[in-house]
mmCIF file with all atom_site columns, C-alpha atoms in Angstrom:
data_model
loop_
_atom_site.group_PDB
_atom_site.id
_atom_site.type_symbol
_atom_site.label_atom_id
_atom_site.label_alt_id
_atom_site.label_comp_id
_atom_site.label_asym_id
_atom_site.label_entity_id
_atom_site.label_seq_id
_atom_site.pdbx_PDB_ins_code
_atom_site.Cartn_x
_atom_site.Cartn_y
_atom_site.Cartn_z
_atom_site.occupancy
_atom_site.B_iso_or_equiv
_atom_site.pdbx_formal_charge
_atom_site.auth_seq_id
_atom_site.auth_comp_id
_atom_site.auth_asym_id
_atom_site.auth_atom_id
_atom_site.pdbx_PDB_model_num
ATOM 1   C CA . UNK A 1 1   ? -20.328 21.616  50.433  1.00 0.00 ? 1   UNK A CA 1
ATOM 2   C CA . UNK A 1 2   ? -16.627 22.918  49.508  1.00 0.00 ? 2   UNK A CA 1
ATOM 3   C CA . UNK A 1 3   ? -14.969 19.336  50.161  1.00 0.00 ? 3   UNK A CA 1
ATOM 4   C CA . UNK A 1 4   ? -17.328 17.540  48.035  1.00 0.00 ? 4   UNK A CA 1
ATOM 5   C CA . UNK A 1 5   ? -17.008 19.948  45.241  1.00 0.00 ? 5   UNK A CA 1
ATOM 6   C CA . UNK A 1 6   ? -13.429 19.267  45.660  1.00 0.00 ? 6   UNK A CA 1
ATOM 7   C CA . UNK A 1 7   ? -12.999 15.715  45.611  1.00 0.00 ? 7   UNK A CA 1
ATOM 8   C CA . UNK A 1 8   ? -15.388 15.809  42.780  1.00 0.00 ? 8   UNK A CA 1
ATOM 9   C CA . UNK A 1 9   ? -13.350 18.036  40.583  1.00 0.00 ? 9   UNK A CA 1
ATOM 10  C CA . UNK A 1 10  ? -10.096 16.103  41.280  1.00 0.00 ? 10  UNK A CA 1
ATOM 11  C CA . UNK A 1 11  ? -12.063 12.787  40.620  1.00 0.00 ? 11  UNK A CA 1
ATOM 12  C CA . UNK A 1 12  ? -12.982 14.368  37.122  1.00 0.00 ? 12  UNK A CA 1
ATOM 13  C CA . UNK A 1 13  ? -9.614  15.471  36.455  1.00 0.00 ? 13  UNK A CA 1
ATOM 14  C CA . UNK A 1 14  ? -7.653  12.022  37.685  1.00 0.00 ? 14  UNK A CA 1
ATOM 15  C CA . UNK A 1 15  ? -10.782 10.250  34.947  1.00 0.00 ? 15  UNK A CA 1
ATOM 16  C CA . UNK A 1 16  ? -9.892  12.561  32.139  1.00 0.00 ? 16  UNK A CA 1
ATOM 17  C CA . UNK A 1 17  ? -6.304  12.595  32.471  1.00 0.00 ? 17  UNK A CA 1
ATOM 18  C CA . UNK A 1 18  ? -6.630  8.732   32.699  1.00 0.00 ? 18  UNK A CA 1
ATOM 19  C CA . UNK A 1 19  ? -9.053  8.599   29.185  1.00 0.00 ? 19  UNK A CA 1
ATOM 20  C CA . UNK A 1 20  ? -6.187  10.765  27.188  1.00 0.00 ? 20  UNK A CA 1
ATOM 21  C CA . UNK A 1 21  ? -3.688  8.032   28.969  1.00 0.00 ? 21  UNK A CA 1
ATOM 22  C CA . UNK A 1 22  ? -5.914  5.126   27.565  1.00 0.00 ? 22  UNK A CA 1
ATOM 23  C CA . UNK A 1 23  ? -6.701  6.477   24.102  1.00 0.00 ? 23  UNK A CA 1
ATOM 24  C CA . UNK A 1 24  ? -2.856  7.441   23.863  1.00 0.00 ? 24  UNK A CA 1
ATOM 25  C CA . UNK A 1 25  ? -1.682  4.172   24.713  1.00 0.00 ? 25  UNK A CA 1
ATOM 26  C CA . UNK A 1 26  ? -4.814  2.519   21.766  1.00 0.00 ? 26  UNK A CA 1
ATOM 27  C CA . UNK A 1 27  ? -3.558  5.107   18.947  1.00 0.00 ? 27  UNK A CA 1
ATOM 28  C CA . UNK A 1 28  ? -0.174  4.074   19.261  1.00 0.00 ? 28  UNK A CA 1
ATOM 29  C CA . UNK A 1 29  ? -1.478  0.231   19.117  1.00 0.00 ? 29  UNK A CA 1
ATOM 30  C CA . UNK A 1 30  ? -3.123  1.136   16.473  1.00 0.00 ? 30  UNK A CA 1
ATOM 31  C CA . UNK A 1 31  ? -0.346  2.825   14.656  1.00 0.00 ? 31  UNK A CA 1
ATOM 32  C CA . UNK A 1 32  ? 2.153   0.007   15.691  1.00 0.00 ? 32  UNK A CA 1
ATOM 33  C CA . UNK A 1 33  ? -0.646  -2.334  14.307  1.00 0.00 ? 33  UNK A CA 1
ATOM 34  C CA . UNK A 1 34  ? -0.508  -0.791  10.985  1.00 0.00 ? 34  UNK A CA 1
ATOM 35  C CA . UNK A 1 35  ? 3.097   -0.793  10.624  1.00 0.00 ? 35  UNK A CA 1
ATOM 36  C CA . UNK A 1 36  ? 3.152   -4.287  11.074  1.00 0.00 ? 36  UNK A CA 1
ATOM 37  C CA . UNK A 1 37  ? 0.264   -5.034  8.653   1.00 0.00 ? 37  UNK A CA 1
ATOM 38  C CA . UNK A 1 38  ? 2.296   -2.856  5.785   1.00 0.00 ? 38  UNK A CA 1
ATOM 39  C CA . UNK A 1 39  ? 5.907   -4.703  6.692   1.00 0.00 ? 39  UNK A CA 1
ATOM 40  C CA . UNK A 1 40  ? 3.781   -8.326  6.231   1.00 0.00 ? 40  UNK A CA 1
ATOM 41  C CA . UNK A 1 41  ? 2.283   -7.320  3.075   1.00 0.00 ? 41  UNK A CA 1
ATOM 42  C CA . UNK A 1 42  ? 5.711   -5.843  1.758   1.00 0.00 ? 42  UNK A CA 1
ATOM 43  C CA . UNK A 1 43  ? 7.225   -8.951  2.688   1.00 0.00 ? 43  UNK A CA 1
ATOM 44  C CA . UNK A 1 44  ? 4.692   -11.095 0.831   1.00 0.00 ? 44  UNK A CA 1
ATOM 45  C CA . UNK A 1 45  ? 4.985   -8.553  -1.952  1.00 0.00 ? 45  UNK A CA 1
ATOM 46  C CA . UNK A 1 46  ? 8.842   -8.918  -2.222  1.00 0.00 ? 46  UNK A CA 1
ATOM 47  C CA . UNK A 1 47  ? 8.317   -13.190 -2.097  1.00 0.00 ? 47  UNK A CA 1
ATOM 48  C CA . UNK A 1 48  ? 6.040   -12.779 -4.832  1.00 0.00 ? 48  UNK A CA 1
ATOM 49  C CA . UNK A 1 49  ? 8.472   -10.893 -7.113  1.00 0.00 ? 49  UNK A CA 1
ATOM 50  C CA . UNK A 1 50  ? 11.491  -13.905 -5.986  1.00 0.00 ? 50  UNK A CA 1
ATOM 51  C CA . UNK A 1 51  ? 9.011   -16.563 -6.765  1.00 0.00 ? 51  UNK A CA 1
ATOM 52  C CA . UNK A 1 52  ? 8.233   -14.625 -9.979  1.00 0.00 ? 52  UNK A CA 1
ATOM 53  C CA . UNK A 1 53  ? 12.024  -14.455 -10.735 1.00 0.00 ? 53  UNK A CA 1
ATOM 54  C CA . UNK A 1 54  ? 12.661  -18.105 -10.798 1.00 0.00 ? 54  UNK A CA 1
ATOM 55  C CA . UNK A 1 55  ? 9.782   -18.662 -12.898 1.00 0.00 ? 55  UNK A CA 1
ATOM 56  C CA . UNK A 1 56  ? 11.445  -16.059 -15.350 1.00 0.00 ? 56  UNK A CA 1
ATOM 57  C CA . UNK A 1 57  ? 14.853  -17.230 -14.598 1.00 0.00 ? 57  UNK A CA 1
ATOM 58  C CA . UNK A 1 58  ? 13.893  -20.683 -15.732 1.00 0.00 ? 58  UNK A CA 1
ATOM 59  C CA . UNK A 1 59  ? 11.926  -19.349 -18.813 1.00 0.00 ? 59  UNK A CA 1
ATOM 60  C CA . UNK A 1 60  ? 14.906  -16.854 -19.558 1.00 0.00 ? 60  UNK A CA 1
ATOM 61  C CA . UNK A 1 61  ? 17.628  -19.619 -19.922 1.00 0.00 ? 61  UNK A CA 1
ATOM 62  C CA . UNK A 1 62  ? 15.013  -22.194 -21.895 1.00 0.00 ? 62  UNK A CA 1
ATOM 63  C CA . UNK A 1 63  ? 14.386  -19.443 -24.171 1.00 0.00 ? 63  UNK A CA 1
ATOM 64  C CA . UNK A 1 64  ? 17.866  -18.395 -24.205 1.00 0.00 ? 64  UNK A CA 1
ATOM 65  C CA . UNK A 1 65  ? 19.044  -21.798 -24.893 1.00 0.00 ? 65  UNK A CA 1
ATOM 66  C CA . UNK A 1 66  ? 16.276  -21.975 -27.966 1.00 0.00 ? 66  UNK A CA 1
ATOM 67  C CA . UNK A 1 67  ? 17.104  -19.078 -29.700 1.00 0.00 ? 67  UNK A CA 1
ATOM 68  C CA . UNK A 1 68  ? 21.356  -20.084 -29.155 1.00 0.00 ? 68  UNK A CA 1
ATOM 69  C CA . UNK A 1 69  ? 20.218  -23.956 -31.074 1.00 0.00 ? 69  UNK A CA 1
ATOM 70  C CA . UNK A 1 70  ? 18.001  -21.525 -33.504 1.00 0.00 ? 70  UNK A CA 1
ATOM 71  C CA . UNK A 1 71  ? 21.216  -19.428 -34.199 1.00 0.00 ? 71  UNK A CA 1
ATOM 72  C CA . UNK A 1 72  ? 23.323  -22.269 -34.851 1.00 0.00 ? 72  UNK A CA 1
ATOM 73  C CA . UNK A 1 73  ? 20.943  -24.016 -37.750 1.00 0.00 ? 73  UNK A CA 1
ATOM 74  C CA . UNK A 1 74  ? 19.731  -20.893 -39.473 1.00 0.00 ? 74  UNK A CA 1
ATOM 75  C CA . UNK A 1 75  ? 22.772  -18.007 -38.872 1.00 0.00 ? 75  UNK A CA 1
ATOM 76  C CA . UNK A 1 76  ? 20.167  -15.642 -38.696 1.00 0.00 ? 76  UNK A CA 1
ATOM 77  C CA . UNK A 1 77  ? 20.954  -13.254 -35.999 1.00 0.00 ? 77  UNK A CA 1
ATOM 78  C CA . UNK A 1 78  ? 17.486  -12.078 -35.607 1.00 0.00 ? 78  UNK A CA 1
ATOM 79  C CA . UNK A 1 79  ? 16.625  -14.993 -33.630 1.00 0.00 ? 79  UNK A CA 1
ATOM 80  C CA . UNK A 1 80  ? 18.840  -13.857 -30.610 1.00 0.00 ? 80  UNK A CA 1
ATOM 81  C CA . UNK A 1 81  ? 16.887  -10.631 -30.998 1.00 0.00 ? 81  UNK A CA 1
ATOM 82  C CA . UNK A 1 82  ? 14.374  -11.466 -28.180 1.00 0.00 ? 82  UNK A CA 1
ATOM 83  C CA . UNK A 1 83  ? 17.362  -12.168 -25.436 1.00 0.00 ? 83  UNK A CA 1
ATOM 84  C CA . UNK A 1 84  ? 17.767  -8.426  -25.244 1.00 0.00 ? 84  UNK A CA 1
ATOM 85  C CA . UNK A 1 85  ? 14.345  -7.268  -23.783 1.00 0.00 ? 85  UNK A CA 1
ATOM 86  C CA . UNK A 1 86  ? 14.559  -10.530 -21.910 1.00 0.00 ? 86  UNK A CA 1
ATOM 87  C CA . UNK A 1 87  ? 17.655  -9.294  -20.327 1.00 0.00 ? 87  UNK A CA 1
ATOM 88  C CA . UNK A 1 88  ? 16.565  -6.181  -19.404 1.00 0.00 ? 88  UNK A CA 1
ATOM 89  C CA . UNK A 1 89  ? 13.618  -7.491  -17.390 1.00 0.00 ? 89  UNK A CA 1
ATOM 90  C CA . UNK A 1 90  ? 15.187  -10.662 -16.180 1.00 0.00 ? 90  UNK A CA 1
ATOM 91  C CA . UNK A 1 91  ? 17.970  -7.530  -14.690 1.00 0.00 ? 91  UNK A CA 1
ATOM 92  C CA . UNK A 1 92  ? 15.158  -5.634  -13.296 1.00 0.00 ? 92  UNK A CA 1
ATOM 93  C CA . UNK A 1 93  ? 13.638  -8.315  -11.708 1.00 0.00 ? 93  UNK A CA 1
ATOM 94  C CA . UNK A 1 94  ? 16.945  -9.538  -10.076 1.00 0.00 ? 94  UNK A CA 1
ATOM 95  C CA . UNK A 1 95  ? 17.804  -6.025  -8.652  1.00 0.00 ? 95  UNK A CA 1
ATOM 96  C CA . UNK A 1 96  ? 14.284  -6.002  -7.509  1.00 0.00 ? 96  UNK A CA 1
ATOM 97  C CA . UNK A 1 97  ? 13.998  -8.914  -5.703  1.00 0.00 ? 97  UNK A CA 1
ATOM 98  C CA . UNK A 1 98  ? 18.038  -9.243  -4.634  1.00 0.00 ? 98  UNK A CA 1
ATOM 99  C CA . UNK A 1 99  ? 19.724  -5.673  -5.050  1.00 0.00 ? 99  UNK A CA 1
ATOM 100 C CA . UNK A 1 100 ? 19.037  -2.524  -4.106  1.00 0.00 ? 100 UNK A CA 1
ATOM 101 C CA . UNK A 1 101 ? 16.254  -1.196  -6.106  1.00 0.00 ? 101 UNK A CA 1
ATOM 102 C CA . UNK A 1 102 ? 13.930  -1.311  -3.236  1.00 0.00 ? 102 UNK A CA 1
ATOM 103 C CA . UNK A 1 103 ? 16.580  0.994   -0.881  1.00 0.00 ? 103 UNK A CA 1
ATOM 104 C CA . UNK A 1 104 ? 16.096  3.200   -4.252  1.00 0.00 ? 104 UNK A CA 1
ATOM 105 C CA . UNK A 1 105 ? 12.608  3.601   -4.739  1.00 0.00 ? 105 UNK A CA 1
ATOM 106 C CA . UNK A 1 106 ? 12.308  4.467   -1.074  1.00 0.00 ? 106 UNK A CA 1
ATOM 107 C CA . UNK A 1 107 ? 14.526  6.979   -1.210  1.00 0.00 ? 107 UNK A CA 1
ATOM 108 C CA . UNK A 1 108 ? 12.477  8.343   -3.983  1.00 0.00 ? 108 UNK A CA 1
ATOM 109 C CA . UNK A 1 109 ? 9.293   7.954   -2.481  1.00 0.00 ? 109 UNK A CA 1
ATOM 110 C CA . UNK A 1 110 ? 11.247  10.092  0.273   1.00 0.00 ? 110 UNK A CA 1
ATOM 111 C CA . UNK A 1 111 ? 12.061  12.391  -2.058  1.00 0.00 ? 111 UNK A CA 1
ATOM 112 C CA . UNK A 1 112 ? 8.685   13.014  -3.342  1.00 0.00 ? 112 UNK A CA 1
ATOM 113 C CA . UNK A 1 113 ? 6.896   13.425  -0.032  1.00 0.00 ? 113 UNK A CA 1
ATOM 114 C CA . UNK A 1 114 ? 9.742   15.475  1.255   1.00 0.00 ? 114 UNK A CA 1
ATOM 115 C CA . UNK A 1 115 ? 9.745   18.025  -1.859  1.00 0.00 ? 115 UNK A CA 1
ATOM 116 C CA . UNK A 1 116 ? 6.836   17.599  -4.283  1.00 0.00 ? 116 UNK A CA 1
ATOM 117 C CA . UNK A 1 117 ? 4.208   16.967  -1.908  1.00 0.00 ? 117 UNK A CA 1
ATOM 118 C CA . UNK A 1 118 ? 1.472   18.164  -4.289  1.00 0.00 ? 118 UNK A CA 1
ATOM 119 C CA . UNK A 1 119 ? 1.988   14.612  -6.123  1.00 0.00 ? 119 UNK A CA 1
ATOM 120 C CA . UNK A 1 120 ? 0.662   12.271  -3.746  1.00 0.00 ? 120 UNK A CA 1
ATOM 121 C CA . UNK A 1 121 ? -2.586  15.208  -2.349  1.00 0.00 ? 121 UNK A CA 1
ATOM 122 C CA . UNK A 1 122 ? -5.614  14.131  -2.717  1.00 0.00 ? 122 UNK A CA 1
ATOM 123 C CA . UNK A 1 123 ? -8.184  15.753  -5.177  1.00 0.00 ? 123 UNK A CA 1
ATOM 124 C CA . UNK A 1 124 ? -10.379 18.152  -3.277  1.00 0.00 ? 124 UNK A CA 1
ATOM 125 C CA . UNK A 1 125 ? -8.183  17.433  -0.050  1.00 0.00 ? 125 UNK A CA 1
ATOM 126 C CA . UNK A 1 126 ? -9.118  15.234  3.055   1.00 0.00 ? 126 UNK A CA 1
ATOM 127 C CA . UNK A 1 127 ? -12.315 14.195  3.907   1.00 0.00 ? 127 UNK A CA 1
ATOM 128 C CA . UNK A 1 128 ? -13.870 15.640  6.445   1.00 0.00 ? 128 UNK A CA 1
ATOM 129 C CA . UNK A 1 129 ? -16.307 14.564  8.906   1.00 0.00 ? 129 UNK A CA 1
ATOM 130 C CA . UNK A 1 130 ? -18.914 16.944  7.616   1.00 0.00 ? 130 UNK A CA 1
ATOM 131 C CA . UNK A 1 131 ? -18.017 15.862  3.913   1.00 0.00 ? 131 UNK A CA 1
ATOM 132 C CA . UNK A 1 132 ? -18.591 12.630  4.741   1.00 0.00 ? 132 UNK A CA 1
ATOM 133 C CA . UNK A 1 133 ? -22.043 13.126  7.016   1.00 0.00 ? 133 UNK A CA 1
ATOM 134 C CA . UNK A 1 134 ? -22.670 14.805  3.958   1.00 0.00 ? 134 UNK A CA 1
ATOM 135 C CA . UNK A 1 135 ? -22.458 11.780  1.182   1.00 0.00 ? 135 UNK A CA 1
ATOM 136 C CA . UNK A 1 136 ? -23.588 9.589   3.503   1.00 0.00 ? 136 UNK A CA 1
ATOM 137 C CA . UNK A 1 137 ? -26.995 11.816  3.588   1.00 0.00 ? 137 UNK A CA 1
ATOM 138 C CA . UNK A 1 138 ? -27.053 12.005  -0.040  1.00 0.00 ? 138 UNK A CA 1
ATOM 139 C CA . UNK A 1 139 ? -26.887 8.205   -0.090  1.00 0.00 ? 139 UNK A CA 1
ATOM 140 C CA . UNK A 1 140 ? -29.405 8.477   2.013   1.00 0.00 ? 140 UNK A CA 1
ATOM 141 C CA . UNK A 1 141 ? -31.760 10.067  0.665   1.00 0.00 ? 141 UNK A CA 1
ATOM 142 C CA . UNK A 1 142 ? -30.824 8.390   -3.058  1.00 0.00 ? 142 UNK A CA 1
ATOM 143 C CA . UNK A 1 143 ? -32.222 5.295   -1.666  1.00 0.00 ? 143 UNK A CA 1
ATOM 144 C CA . UNK A 1 144 ? -34.941 6.672   -0.122  1.00 0.00 ? 144 UNK A CA 1
ATOM 145 C CA . UNK A 1 145 ? -36.103 8.135   -3.615  1.00 0.00 ? 145 UNK A CA 1
ATOM 146 C CA . UNK A 1 146 ? -35.559 5.124   -5.170  1.00 0.00 ? 146 UNK A CA 1
ATOM 147 C CA . UNK A 1 147 ? -38.025 3.146   -2.898  1.00 0.00 ? 147 UNK A CA 1
ATOM 148 C CA . UNK A 1 148 ? -40.445 5.837   -2.990  1.00 0.00 ? 148 UNK A CA 1
ATOM 149 C CA . UNK A 1 149 ? -40.344 5.559   -6.800  1.00 0.00 ? 149 UNK A CA 1
ATOM 150 C CA . UNK A 1 150 ? -40.142 1.867   -6.764  1.00 0.00 ? 150 UNK A CA 1
ATOM 151 C CA . UNK A 1 151 ? -36.169 1.506   -8.893  1.00 0.00 ? 151 UNK A CA 1
ATOM 152 C CA . UNK A 1 152 ? -34.305 -1.458  -7.122  1.00 0.00 ? 152 UNK A CA 1
ATOM 153 C CA . UNK A 1 153 ? -31.675 -0.160  -4.921  1.00 0.00 ? 153 UNK A CA 1
ATOM 154 C CA . UNK A 1 154 ? -28.435 -1.278  -6.509  1.00 0.00 ? 154 UNK A CA 1
ATOM 155 C CA . UNK A 1 155 ? -26.900 -2.480  -3.163  1.00 0.00 ? 155 UNK A CA 1
#
């Protein structure tokens, strides 16, 4: 009888170890998948910014040529004033797409997470399974009350 209990105990222990290893592997895969999706989204945003830079660069050149031509005709310096903010915008976009702007933003984000964590904290703290269940129950109760009184549900 003792051998049977010992064998069952060892089997349960091996099964628990296997389940723990399986859960750990699944968690690692989820983390890797989320990071890969984050990288793809960031690459897409950078590509979108670069495409916008190409269009804005073409607009800047056309507008700049038009403003310079307008200045030559009218000799009014006010025709060149829009070039100043457009130059800043072009510089910012160029730095974002091809400069070190993303690296500087990443460093600042790391500083915020390291030293100013309260700026990114969720109001009311992290949700718990109990708070999620409570919200679900309230939603079901509201849906039930709407059904009882003949009010159309918004869903």
